[in-house]
């Protein structure tokens, strides 16, 4: 009798204690401040075909942004009015073999924006905004669309998996004028809970896939995006605070002159945040990141070395 009791007790002690489920939800508050840094880009190939002739070119693209935000109005943990300053907002698309370089700062760089959401419609503006900024302002979002798609809607345990609402996923990755997302999915898995960005975070592995089209100047291109990796969701902040995603961006279509184009970029998306910080007096930082500039200098040195 005593032996059976001891055996049962040992078996019970050997069982791992189950952790309490964690609630991952939007939890922003009025007055919250944040500074976000995001870098997106990579290298790839551009293929152009005309009849039997085909040319393949190296290309590279990048987008870098640093933005300070304060949430002026919040409803149910989600912002409805945001103050935003782009300290850096730079994009680049280069085809070195033919000297093509579309590198520029956004017209929104250094502008103090107000972004509002009312009756499901977004509006962004800044003092003195003109026609030159209209297209860029239409692209501005509330900044938590991806988070809203990711949250599971119920408490989850480490190891649990769930899928984002497809419509929220489409909203998160589409919405620009001339862009139509026909299919979007975000598969999520809670990998662990860890201390990062000054608070306990849910480390969520996400796998994002989108398909759609983009029409610009009367030309329509098919676009697919496939990236995956960890996203850190701050349980106190009630929003994502960082990410490290990798994957591919593909685009294809026919040019007005009959040329067929295919673009494939190996992407990397990295982001981090500082909660409680937002310097709206910060000076604008034009140009690309230091890493991009160092990379360009190294390539120029290699080209010069090869010519000697």
PDB file of C-alpha atoms in Angstrom:
ATOM      1  CA  UNK A   1       0.000   0.000   0.000  1.00  0.00           C
ATOM      2  CA  UNK A   2       2.708   2.399   1.038  1.00  0.00           C
ATOM      3  CA  UNK A   3       4.778   1.432  -2.034  1.00  0.00           C
ATOM      4  CA  UNK A   4       1.913   2.214  -4.427  1.00  0.00           C
ATOM      5  CA  UNK A   5       1.380   5.609  -2.838  1.00  0.00           C
ATOM      6  CA  UNK A   6       5.083   6.455  -3.163  1.00  0.00           C
ATOM      7  CA  UNK A   7       5.094   5.304  -6.808  1.00  0.00           C
ATOM      8  CA  UNK A   8       2.060   7.458  -7.628  1.00  0.00           C
ATOM      9  CA  UNK A   9       3.639  10.470  -5.903  1.00  0.00           C
ATOM     10  CA  UNK A  10       6.881  10.074  -7.863  1.00  0.00           C
ATOM     11  CA  UNK A  11       4.934   9.818 -11.124  1.00  0.00           C
ATOM     12  CA  UNK A  12       3.010  12.991 -10.315  1.00  0.00           C
ATOM     13  CA  UNK A  13       6.202  14.894  -9.483  1.00  0.00           C
ATOM     14  CA  UNK A  14       7.738  13.763 -12.769  1.00  0.00           C
ATOM     15  CA  UNK A  15       4.962  15.430 -14.782  1.00  0.00           C
ATOM     16  CA  UNK A  16       5.940  18.895 -16.088  1.00  0.00           C
ATOM     17  CA  UNK A  17       3.906  21.777 -14.746  1.00  0.00           C
ATOM     18  CA  UNK A  18       1.660  23.231 -17.429  1.00  0.00           C
ATOM     19  CA  UNK A  19       2.177  26.967 -17.988  1.00  0.00           C
ATOM     20  CA  UNK A  20      -0.828  29.251 -17.919  1.00  0.00           C
ATOM     21  CA  UNK A  21      -2.106  30.252 -21.377  1.00  0.00           C
ATOM     22  CA  UNK A  22      -0.972  33.695 -22.524  1.00  0.00           C
ATOM     23  CA  UNK A  23      -3.257  36.328 -23.995  1.00  0.00           C
ATOM     24  CA  UNK A  24      -1.802  38.053 -27.065  1.00  0.00           C
ATOM     25  CA  UNK A  25      -3.963  41.047 -27.913  1.00  0.00           C
ATOM     26  CA  UNK A  26      -3.823  44.666 -29.004  1.00  0.00           C
ATOM     27  CA  UNK A  27      -3.386  46.829 -25.931  1.00  0.00           C
ATOM     28  CA  UNK A  28      -2.316  50.302 -26.995  1.00  0.00           C
ATOM     29  CA  UNK A  29      -3.217  53.224 -24.760  1.00  0.00           C
ATOM     30  CA  UNK A  30      -3.827  56.887 -25.412  1.00  0.00           C
ATOM     31  CA  UNK A  31      -0.546  58.761 -25.001  1.00  0.00           C
ATOM     32  CA  UNK A  32       1.668  55.749 -25.754  1.00  0.00           C
ATOM     33  CA  UNK A  33       4.818  56.665 -27.675  1.00  0.00           C
ATOM     34  CA  UNK A  34       7.104  54.546 -29.814  1.00  0.00           C
ATOM     35  CA  UNK A  35      10.018  54.881 -32.226  1.00  0.00           C
ATOM     36  CA  UNK A  36      10.148  52.185 -34.909  1.00  0.00           C
ATOM     37  CA  UNK A  37      13.013  51.297 -37.239  1.00  0.00           C
ATOM     38  CA  UNK A  38      12.340  49.072 -40.252  1.00  0.00           C
ATOM     39  CA  UNK A  39      14.687  47.855 -42.985  1.00  0.00           C
ATOM     40  CA  UNK A  40      13.379  45.928 -45.986  1.00  0.00           C
ATOM     41  CA  UNK A  41      15.231  44.812 -49.080  1.00  0.00           C
ATOM     42  CA  UNK A  42      17.586  42.460 -50.853  1.00  0.00           C
ATOM     43  CA  UNK A  43      19.207  41.450 -54.121  1.00  0.00           C
ATOM     44  CA  UNK A  44      17.870  39.488 -57.048  1.00  0.00           C
ATOM     45  CA  UNK A  45      17.492  39.075 -60.789  1.00  0.00           C
ATOM     46  CA  UNK A  46      15.507  40.971 -63.407  1.00  0.00           C
ATOM     47  CA  UNK A  47      14.755  38.984 -66.561  1.00  0.00           C
ATOM     48  CA  UNK A  48      13.577  40.776 -69.720  1.00  0.00           C
ATOM     49  CA  UNK A  49      12.456  38.783 -72.761  1.00  0.00           C
ATOM     50  CA  UNK A  50      11.575  40.073 -76.223  1.00  0.00           C
ATOM     51  CA  UNK A  51      10.833  37.381 -78.772  1.00  0.00           C
ATOM     52  CA  UNK A  52      13.716  34.905 -78.698  1.00  0.00           C
ATOM     53  CA  UNK A  53      16.085  37.335 -76.983  1.00  0.00           C
ATOM     54  CA  UNK A  54      16.384  37.329 -73.194  1.00  0.00           C
ATOM     55  CA  UNK A  55      18.540  39.383 -70.855  1.00  0.00           C
ATOM     56  CA  UNK A  56      19.110  38.776 -67.143  1.00  0.00           C
ATOM     57  CA  UNK A  57      20.329  41.601 -64.934  1.00  0.00           C
ATOM     58  CA  UNK A  58      21.370  41.873 -61.301  1.00  0.00           C
ATOM     59  CA  UNK A  59      19.248  44.243 -59.244  1.00  0.00           C
ATOM     60  CA  UNK A  60      18.770  45.346 -55.666  1.00  0.00           C
ATOM     61  CA  UNK A  61      16.108  47.150 -53.703  1.00  0.00           C
ATOM     62  CA  UNK A  62      15.791  48.590 -50.214  1.00  0.00           C
ATOM     63  CA  UNK A  63      13.466  50.603 -48.010  1.00  0.00           C
ATOM     64  CA  UNK A  64      14.508  52.136 -44.700  1.00  0.00           C
ATOM     65  CA  UNK A  65      12.312  54.048 -42.267  1.00  0.00           C
ATOM     66  CA  UNK A  66      12.588  55.465 -38.774  1.00  0.00           C
ATOM     67  CA  UNK A  67       9.354  56.863 -37.415  1.00  0.00           C
ATOM     68  CA  UNK A  68       8.310  58.425 -34.120  1.00  0.00           C
ATOM     69  CA  UNK A  69       4.667  57.961 -33.122  1.00  0.00           C
ATOM     70  CA  UNK A  70       2.239  58.990 -30.415  1.00  0.00           C
ATOM     71  CA  UNK A  71      -1.242  57.526 -30.176  1.00  0.00           C
ATOM     72  CA  UNK A  72      -3.592  60.453 -29.665  1.00  0.00           C
ATOM     73  CA  UNK A  73      -6.843  58.477 -29.655  1.00  0.00           C
ATOM     74  CA  UNK A  74      -7.359  54.761 -29.001  1.00  0.00           C
ATOM     75  CA  UNK A  75     -10.395  52.486 -29.080  1.00  0.00           C
ATOM     76  CA  UNK A  76     -10.343  48.891 -27.793  1.00  0.00           C
ATOM     77  CA  UNK A  77      -6.545  48.825 -27.778  1.00  0.00           C
ATOM     78  CA  UNK A  78      -6.292  50.015 -31.390  1.00  0.00           C
ATOM     79  CA  UNK A  79      -5.343  53.583 -32.453  1.00  0.00           C
ATOM     80  CA  UNK A  80      -7.850  55.787 -34.262  1.00  0.00           C
ATOM     81  CA  UNK A  81      -5.633  58.879 -34.343  1.00  0.00           C
ATOM     82  CA  UNK A  82      -1.825  58.873 -34.603  1.00  0.00           C
ATOM     83  CA  UNK A  83       0.830  61.582 -34.667  1.00  0.00           C
ATOM     84  CA  UNK A  84       3.785  60.433 -36.790  1.00  0.00           C
ATOM     85  CA  UNK A  85       7.155  61.866 -37.805  1.00  0.00           C
ATOM     86  CA  UNK A  86       9.357  60.177 -40.374  1.00  0.00           C
ATOM     87  CA  UNK A  87      12.932  60.756 -39.247  1.00  0.00           C
ATOM     88  CA  UNK A  88      14.083  58.590 -42.160  1.00  0.00           C
ATOM     89  CA  UNK A  89      12.093  57.328 -45.141  1.00  0.00           C
ATOM     90  CA  UNK A  90      14.231  56.228 -48.047  1.00  0.00           C
ATOM     91  CA  UNK A  91      13.764  53.764 -50.912  1.00  0.00           C
ATOM     92  CA  UNK A  92      16.037  52.485 -53.632  1.00  0.00           C
ATOM     93  CA  UNK A  93      15.823  50.239 -56.709  1.00  0.00           C
ATOM     94  CA  UNK A  94      19.001  49.784 -58.707  1.00  0.00           C
ATOM     95  CA  UNK A  95      20.089  47.858 -61.807  1.00  0.00           C
ATOM     96  CA  UNK A  96      23.858  48.519 -61.779  1.00  0.00           C
ATOM     97  CA  UNK A  97      24.598  46.846 -65.157  1.00  0.00           C
ATOM     98  CA  UNK A  98      22.583  49.483 -67.043  1.00  0.00           C
ATOM     99  CA  UNK A  99      23.108  52.388 -64.635  1.00  0.00           C
ATOM    100  CA  UNK A 100      19.489  52.465 -63.496  1.00  0.00           C
ATOM    101  CA  UNK A 101      19.053  54.051 -60.064  1.00  0.00           C
ATOM    102  CA  UNK A 102      15.743  54.996 -58.467  1.00  0.00           C
ATOM    103  CA  UNK A 103      16.971  56.116 -55.038  1.00  0.00           C
ATOM    104  CA  UNK A 104      15.066  58.809 -53.229  1.00  0.00           C
ATOM    105  CA  UNK A 105      13.820  60.185 -49.952  1.00  0.00           C
ATOM    106  CA  UNK A 106      10.071  60.244 -49.487  1.00  0.00           C
ATOM    107  CA  UNK A 107       8.277  63.581 -49.666  1.00  0.00           C
ATOM    108  CA  UNK A 108       7.020  62.690 -46.161  1.00  0.00           C
ATOM    109  CA  UNK A 109      10.530  62.825 -44.671  1.00  0.00           C
ATOM    110  CA  UNK A 110      10.592  65.302 -41.783  1.00  0.00           C
ATOM    111  CA  UNK A 111       6.848  66.010 -42.005  1.00  0.00           C
ATOM    112  CA  UNK A 112       4.662  65.811 -38.884  1.00  0.00           C
ATOM    113  CA  UNK A 113       1.701  63.697 -39.947  1.00  0.00           C
ATOM    114  CA  UNK A 114      -1.707  63.120 -38.419  1.00  0.00           C
ATOM    115  CA  UNK A 115      -3.313  59.822 -39.414  1.00  0.00           C
ATOM    116  CA  UNK A 116      -6.956  59.206 -38.476  1.00  0.00           C
ATOM    117  CA  UNK A 117      -9.348  56.292 -38.839  1.00  0.00           C
ATOM    118  CA  UNK A 118     -13.066  57.064 -39.005  1.00  0.00           C
ATOM    119  CA  UNK A 119     -15.890  54.827 -40.231  1.00  0.00           C
ATOM    120  CA  UNK A 120     -13.316  52.390 -41.569  1.00  0.00           C
ATOM    121  CA  UNK A 121     -11.568  55.027 -43.713  1.00  0.00           C
ATOM    122  CA  UNK A 122      -8.021  56.282 -43.174  1.00  0.00           C
ATOM    123  CA  UNK A 123      -6.876  59.825 -43.786  1.00  0.00           C
ATOM    124  CA  UNK A 124      -3.347  61.191 -43.449  1.00  0.00           C
ATOM    125  CA  UNK A 125      -2.247  64.793 -43.763  1.00  0.00           C
ATOM    126  CA  UNK A 126       0.312  67.355 -42.590  1.00  0.00           C
ATOM    127  CA  UNK A 127       0.393  71.132 -42.522  1.00  0.00           C
ATOM    128  CA  UNK A 128       0.934  72.503 -46.015  1.00  0.00           C
ATOM    129  CA  UNK A 129       0.464  69.138 -47.749  1.00  0.00           C
ATOM    130  CA  UNK A 130       0.258  69.554 -51.522  1.00  0.00           C
ATOM    131  CA  UNK A 131      -0.406  67.429 -54.581  1.00  0.00           C
ATOM    132  CA  UNK A 132       3.191  66.160 -54.590  1.00  0.00           C
ATOM    133  CA  UNK A 133       2.493  64.336 -51.305  1.00  0.00           C
ATOM    134  CA  UNK A 134      -1.015  63.071 -52.131  1.00  0.00           C
ATOM    135  CA  UNK A 135       0.030  59.621 -53.405  1.00  0.00           C
ATOM    136  CA  UNK A 136       2.337  58.951 -50.453  1.00  0.00           C
ATOM    137  CA  UNK A 137      -0.279  60.078 -47.927  1.00  0.00           C
ATOM    138  CA  UNK A 138      -2.784  57.578 -49.363  1.00  0.00           C
ATOM    139  CA  UNK A 139      -0.394  54.749 -48.429  1.00  0.00           C
ATOM    140  CA  UNK A 140      -0.214  55.700 -44.751  1.00  0.00           C
ATOM    141  CA  UNK A 141      -1.844  53.228 -42.344  1.00  0.00           C
ATOM    142  CA  UNK A 142      -2.481  53.173 -38.612  1.00  0.00           C
ATOM    143  CA  UNK A 143       0.662  51.082 -38.093  1.00  0.00           C
ATOM    144  CA  UNK A 144      -0.855  48.044 -36.352  1.00  0.00           C
ATOM    145  CA  UNK A 145      -2.634  46.292 -39.246  1.00  0.00           C
ATOM    146  CA  UNK A 146      -0.191  43.364 -39.207  1.00  0.00           C
ATOM    147  CA  UNK A 147      -0.577  43.058 -35.432  1.00  0.00           C
ATOM    148  CA  UNK A 148      -4.361  43.021 -35.745  1.00  0.00           C
ATOM    149  CA  UNK A 149      -4.087  40.158 -38.240  1.00  0.00           C
ATOM    150  CA  UNK A 150      -1.676  38.193 -36.027  1.00  0.00           C
ATOM    151  CA  UNK A 151      -3.479  38.174 -32.680  1.00  0.00           C
ATOM    152  CA  UNK A 152      -5.141  34.761 -32.064  1.00  0.00           C
ATOM    153  CA  UNK A 153      -8.366  36.018 -30.469  1.00  0.00           C
ATOM    154  CA  UNK A 154      -8.043  33.588 -27.535  1.00  0.00           C
ATOM    155  CA  UNK A 155      -5.421  32.602 -24.935  1.00  0.00           C
ATOM    156  CA  UNK A 156      -2.711  30.298 -26.343  1.00  0.00           C
ATOM    157  CA  UNK A 157       0.078  28.099 -25.016  1.00  0.00           C
ATOM    158  CA  UNK A 158       3.654  27.775 -26.248  1.00  0.00           C
ATOM    159  CA  UNK A 159       3.520  25.444 -29.242  1.00  0.00           C
ATOM    160  CA  UNK A 160      -0.002  26.438 -30.311  1.00  0.00           C
ATOM    161  CA  UNK A 161      -0.639  27.432 -33.937  1.00  0.00           C
ATOM    162  CA  UNK A 162      -3.336  29.580 -35.551  1.00  0.00           C
ATOM    163  CA  UNK A 163      -4.119  31.365 -38.822  1.00  0.00           C
ATOM    164  CA  UNK A 164      -4.842  35.053 -39.284  1.00  0.00           C
ATOM    165  CA  UNK A 165      -8.215  36.248 -40.538  1.00  0.00           C
ATOM    166  CA  UNK A 166      -7.762  36.409 -44.376  1.00  0.00           C
ATOM    167  CA  UNK A 167      -9.476  39.793 -44.693  1.00  0.00           C
ATOM    168  CA  UNK A 168      -7.298  41.312 -41.967  1.00  0.00           C
ATOM    169  CA  UNK A 169      -4.249  39.823 -43.689  1.00  0.00           C
ATOM    170  CA  UNK A 170      -5.273  41.466 -46.982  1.00  0.00           C
ATOM    171  CA  UNK A 171      -5.675  44.807 -45.202  1.00  0.00           C
ATOM    172  CA  UNK A 172      -2.264  44.427 -43.555  1.00  0.00           C
ATOM    173  CA  UNK A 173      -0.343  43.788 -46.775  1.00  0.00           C
ATOM    174  CA  UNK A 174      -2.411  45.677 -49.344  1.00  0.00           C
ATOM    175  CA  UNK A 175      -4.505  48.775 -49.673  1.00  0.00           C
ATOM    176  CA  UNK A 176      -2.248  50.978 -51.796  1.00  0.00           C
ATOM    177  CA  UNK A 177      -3.855  52.650 -54.793  1.00  0.00           C
ATOM    178  CA  UNK A 178      -3.583  50.466 -57.884  1.00  0.00           C
ATOM    179  CA  UNK A 179      -2.835  47.416 -55.767  1.00  0.00           C
ATOM    180  CA  UNK A 180      -5.183  44.473 -55.342  1.00  0.00           C
ATOM    181  CA  UNK A 181      -4.405  41.618 -52.943  1.00  0.00           C
ATOM    182  CA  UNK A 182      -6.389  38.594 -54.123  1.00  0.00           C
ATOM    183  CA  UNK A 183      -5.056  36.150 -51.535  1.00  0.00           C
ATOM    184  CA  UNK A 184      -3.237  36.608 -48.213  1.00  0.00           C
ATOM    185  CA  UNK A 185      -2.436  34.238 -45.384  1.00  0.00           C
ATOM    186  CA  UNK A 186      -0.497  34.553 -42.131  1.00  0.00           C
ATOM    187  CA  UNK A 187       0.216  31.284 -40.300  1.00  0.00           C
ATOM    188  CA  UNK A 188       1.358  31.809 -36.704  1.00  0.00           C
ATOM    189  CA  UNK A 189       2.943  29.630 -34.015  1.00  0.00           C
ATOM    190  CA  UNK A 190       3.851  30.692 -30.479  1.00  0.00           C
ATOM    191  CA  UNK A 191       7.457  29.530 -30.143  1.00  0.00           C
ATOM    192  CA  UNK A 192       8.325  30.868 -26.690  1.00  0.00           C
ATOM    193  CA  UNK A 193       8.016  33.647 -24.133  1.00  0.00           C
ATOM    194  CA  UNK A 194      11.155  35.685 -23.580  1.00  0.00           C
ATOM    195  CA  UNK A 195      12.449  39.008 -22.288  1.00  0.00           C
ATOM    196  CA  UNK A 196      13.177  41.392 -25.164  1.00  0.00           C
ATOM    197  CA  UNK A 197      12.725  45.105 -25.867  1.00  0.00           C
ATOM    198  CA  UNK A 198      12.514  45.719 -22.111  1.00  0.00           C
ATOM    199  CA  UNK A 199       9.487  43.490 -21.467  1.00  0.00           C
ATOM    200  CA  UNK A 200       8.119  39.973 -21.743  1.00  0.00           C
ATOM    201  CA  UNK A 201       7.414  39.156 -25.382  1.00  0.00           C
ATOM    202  CA  UNK A 202       5.629  36.384 -27.212  1.00  0.00           C
ATOM    203  CA  UNK A 203       8.011  35.087 -29.882  1.00  0.00           C
ATOM    204  CA  UNK A 204       5.702  34.155 -32.758  1.00  0.00           C
ATOM    205  CA  UNK A 205       6.919  32.388 -35.880  1.00  0.00           C
ATOM    206  CA  UNK A 206       4.931  33.736 -38.817  1.00  0.00           C
ATOM    207  CA  UNK A 207       4.689  32.564 -42.400  1.00  0.00           C
ATOM    208  CA  UNK A 208       3.257  35.203 -44.719  1.00  0.00           C
ATOM    209  CA  UNK A 209       2.073  34.567 -48.276  1.00  0.00           C
ATOM    210  CA  UNK A 210       0.335  37.110 -50.490  1.00  0.00           C
ATOM    211  CA  UNK A 211      -0.734  37.168 -54.133  1.00  0.00           C
ATOM    212  CA  UNK A 212      -2.081  40.070 -56.122  1.00  0.00           C
ATOM    213  CA  UNK A 213      -1.569  42.644 -58.840  1.00  0.00           C
ATOM    214  CA  UNK A 214      -0.262  46.175 -59.040  1.00  0.00           C
ATOM    215  CA  UNK A 215      -1.300  48.587 -61.784  1.00  0.00           C
ATOM    216  CA  UNK A 216       0.755  51.698 -62.459  1.00  0.00           C
ATOM    217  CA  UNK A 217       0.716  53.929 -65.561  1.00  0.00           C
ATOM    218  CA  UNK A 218      -1.675  51.511 -67.240  1.00  0.00           C
ATOM    219  CA  UNK A 219       0.642  48.526 -66.724  1.00  0.00           C
ATOM    220  CA  UNK A 220      -0.459  45.604 -64.540  1.00  0.00           C
ATOM    221  CA  UNK A 221       2.060  43.282 -62.876  1.00  0.00           C
ATOM    222  CA  UNK A 222       1.478  40.086 -60.897  1.00  0.00           C
ATOM    223  CA  UNK A 223       3.115  40.157 -57.468  1.00  0.00           C
ATOM    224  CA  UNK A 224       3.701  37.422 -54.887  1.00  0.00           C
ATOM    225  CA  UNK A 225       5.349  37.769 -51.481  1.00  0.00           C
ATOM    226  CA  UNK A 226       6.487  34.897 -49.283  1.00  0.00           C
ATOM    227  CA  UNK A 227       8.376  35.576 -46.027  1.00  0.00           C
ATOM    228  CA  UNK A 228       8.702  33.895 -42.655  1.00  0.00           C
ATOM    229  CA  UNK A 229      10.528  34.221 -39.368  1.00  0.00           C
ATOM    230  CA  UNK A 230      10.061  35.430 -35.787  1.00  0.00           C
ATOM    231  CA  UNK A 231       7.984  38.402 -34.657  1.00  0.00           C
ATOM    232  CA  UNK A 232       8.236  39.595 -31.043  1.00  0.00           C
ATOM    233  CA  UNK A 233       4.901  40.781 -29.632  1.00  0.00           C
ATOM    234  CA  UNK A 234       5.187  42.843 -26.432  1.00  0.00           C
ATOM    235  CA  UNK A 235       2.668  41.611 -23.876  1.00  0.00           C
ATOM    236  CA  UNK A 236       2.776  44.907 -21.972  1.00  0.00           C
ATOM    237  CA  UNK A 237       2.935  47.125 -25.063  1.00  0.00           C
ATOM    238  CA  UNK A 238       0.078  45.235 -26.721  1.00  0.00           C
ATOM    239  CA  UNK A 239       1.762  45.353 -30.127  1.00  0.00           C
ATOM    240  CA  UNK A 240       4.656  43.854 -32.095  1.00  0.00           C
ATOM    241  CA  UNK A 241       8.054  45.314 -31.247  1.00  0.00           C
ATOM    242  CA  UNK A 242      10.428  43.521 -33.595  1.00  0.00           C
ATOM    243  CA  UNK A 243      10.784  41.086 -36.482  1.00  0.00           C
ATOM    244  CA  UNK A 244      13.365  39.162 -38.509  1.00  0.00           C
ATOM    245  CA  UNK A 245      11.734  37.840 -41.682  1.00  0.00           C
ATOM    246  CA  UNK A 246      13.265  36.374 -44.838  1.00  0.00           C
ATOM    247  CA  UNK A 247      11.803  35.192 -48.131  1.00  0.00           C
ATOM    248  CA  UNK A 248      11.125  36.181 -51.725  1.00  0.00           C
ATOM    249  CA  UNK A 249       9.325  38.874 -53.668  1.00  0.00           C
ATOM    250  CA  UNK A 250       8.327  37.973 -57.224  1.00  0.00           C
ATOM    251  CA  UNK A 251       6.790  40.125 -59.937  1.00  0.00           C
ATOM    252  CA  UNK A 252       5.975  39.401 -63.583  1.00  0.00           C
ATOM    253  CA  UNK A 253       4.104  40.970 -66.460  1.00  0.00           C
ATOM    254  CA  UNK A 254       4.226  42.322 -69.975  1.00  0.00           C
ATOM    255  CA  UNK A 255       5.510  45.787 -70.824  1.00  0.00           C
ATOM    256  CA  UNK A 256       3.634  48.087 -73.272  1.00  0.00           C
ATOM    257  CA  UNK A 257       6.258  47.366 -75.974  1.00  0.00           C
ATOM    258  CA  UNK A 258       5.657  43.614 -75.718  1.00  0.00           C
ATOM    259  CA  UNK A 259       8.657  42.834 -73.514  1.00  0.00           C
ATOM    260  CA  UNK A 260       8.030  40.246 -70.805  1.00  0.00           C
ATOM    261  CA  UNK A 261       9.522  41.015 -67.417  1.00  0.00           C
ATOM    262  CA  UNK A 262      10.195  38.796 -64.433  1.00  0.00           C
ATOM    263  CA  UNK A 263      11.673  40.029 -61.140  1.00  0.00           C
ATOM    264  CA  UNK A 264      12.819  37.884 -58.189  1.00  0.00           C
ATOM    265  CA  UNK A 265      14.257  39.450 -55.017  1.00  0.00           C
ATOM    266  CA  UNK A 266      15.617  37.545 -52.006  1.00  0.00           C
ATOM    267  CA  UNK A 267      14.208  39.637 -49.175  1.00  0.00           C
ATOM    268  CA  UNK A 268      15.093  40.358 -45.603  1.00  0.00           C
ATOM    269  CA  UNK A 269      12.826  42.397 -43.319  1.00  0.00           C
ATOM    270  CA  UNK A 270      14.160  43.572 -39.950  1.00  0.00           C
ATOM    271  CA  UNK A 271      12.470  45.833 -37.440  1.00  0.00           C
ATOM    272  CA  UNK A 272      12.748  46.920 -33.825  1.00  0.00           C
ATOM    273  CA  UNK A 273      11.079  49.436 -31.540  1.00  0.00           C
ATOM    274  CA  UNK A 274      11.641  51.593 -28.482  1.00  0.00           C
ATOM    275  CA  UNK A 275       8.514  52.026 -26.385  1.00  0.00           C
ATOM    276  CA  UNK A 276       8.039  55.286 -24.515  1.00  0.00           C
ATOM    277  CA  UNK A 277      10.298  57.227 -26.903  1.00  0.00           C
ATOM    278  CA  UNK A 278       9.200  59.625 -29.653  1.00  0.00           C
ATOM    279  CA  UNK A 279      11.276  62.702 -30.484  1.00  0.00           C
ATOM    280  CA  UNK A 280       9.135  64.904 -32.715  1.00  0.00           C
ATOM    281  CA  UNK A 281      11.911  67.505 -32.897  1.00  0.00           C
ATOM    282  CA  UNK A 282      14.417  65.043 -34.366  1.00  0.00           C
ATOM    283  CA  UNK A 283      16.265  66.199 -37.485  1.00  0.00           C
ATOM    284  CA  UNK A 284      15.470  64.316 -40.719  1.00  0.00           C
ATOM    285  CA  UNK A 285      18.074  61.787 -41.846  1.00  0.00           C
ATOM    286  CA  UNK A 286      18.178  61.784 -45.671  1.00  0.00           C
ATOM    287  CA  UNK A 287      19.690  58.937 -47.680  1.00  0.00           C
ATOM    288  CA  UNK A 288      20.035  55.220 -47.050  1.00  0.00           C
ATOM    289  CA  UNK A 289      21.303  53.377 -44.007  1.00  0.00           C
ATOM    290  CA  UNK A 290      25.004  53.211 -43.159  1.00  0.00           C
ATOM    291  CA  UNK A 291      25.022  49.511 -44.136  1.00  0.00           C
ATOM    292  CA  UNK A 292      23.617  50.345 -47.599  1.00  0.00           C
ATOM    293  CA  UNK A 293      26.171  53.098 -48.153  1.00  0.00           C
ATOM    294  CA  UNK A 294      29.026  50.832 -46.985  1.00  0.00           C
ATOM    295  CA  UNK A 295      27.790  48.105 -49.341  1.00  0.00           C
ATOM    296  CA  UNK A 296      27.741  50.523 -52.281  1.00  0.00           C
ATOM    297  CA  UNK A 297      31.284  51.695 -51.462  1.00  0.00           C
ATOM    298  CA  UNK A 298      32.509  48.073 -51.330  1.00  0.00           C
ATOM    299  CA  UNK A 299      30.925  47.328 -54.724  1.00  0.00           C
ATOM    300  CA  UNK A 300      32.523  50.449 -56.243  1.00  0.00           C
ATOM    301  CA  UNK A 301      35.933  49.392 -54.859  1.00  0.00           C
ATOM    302  CA  UNK A 302      35.498  45.891 -56.318  1.00  0.00           C
ATOM    303  CA  UNK A 303      34.585  47.338 -59.723  1.00  0.00           C
ATOM    304  CA  UNK A 304      37.586  49.690 -59.652  1.00  0.00           C
ATOM    305  CA  UNK A 305      39.865  46.798 -58.617  1.00  0.00           C
ATOM    306  CA  UNK A 306      38.592  44.705 -61.526  1.00  0.00           C
ATOM    307  CA  UNK A 307      39.332  47.505 -64.024  1.00  0.00           C
ATOM    308  CA  UNK A 308      42.980  47.809 -62.973  1.00  0.00           C
TER     309      UNK A 308
END
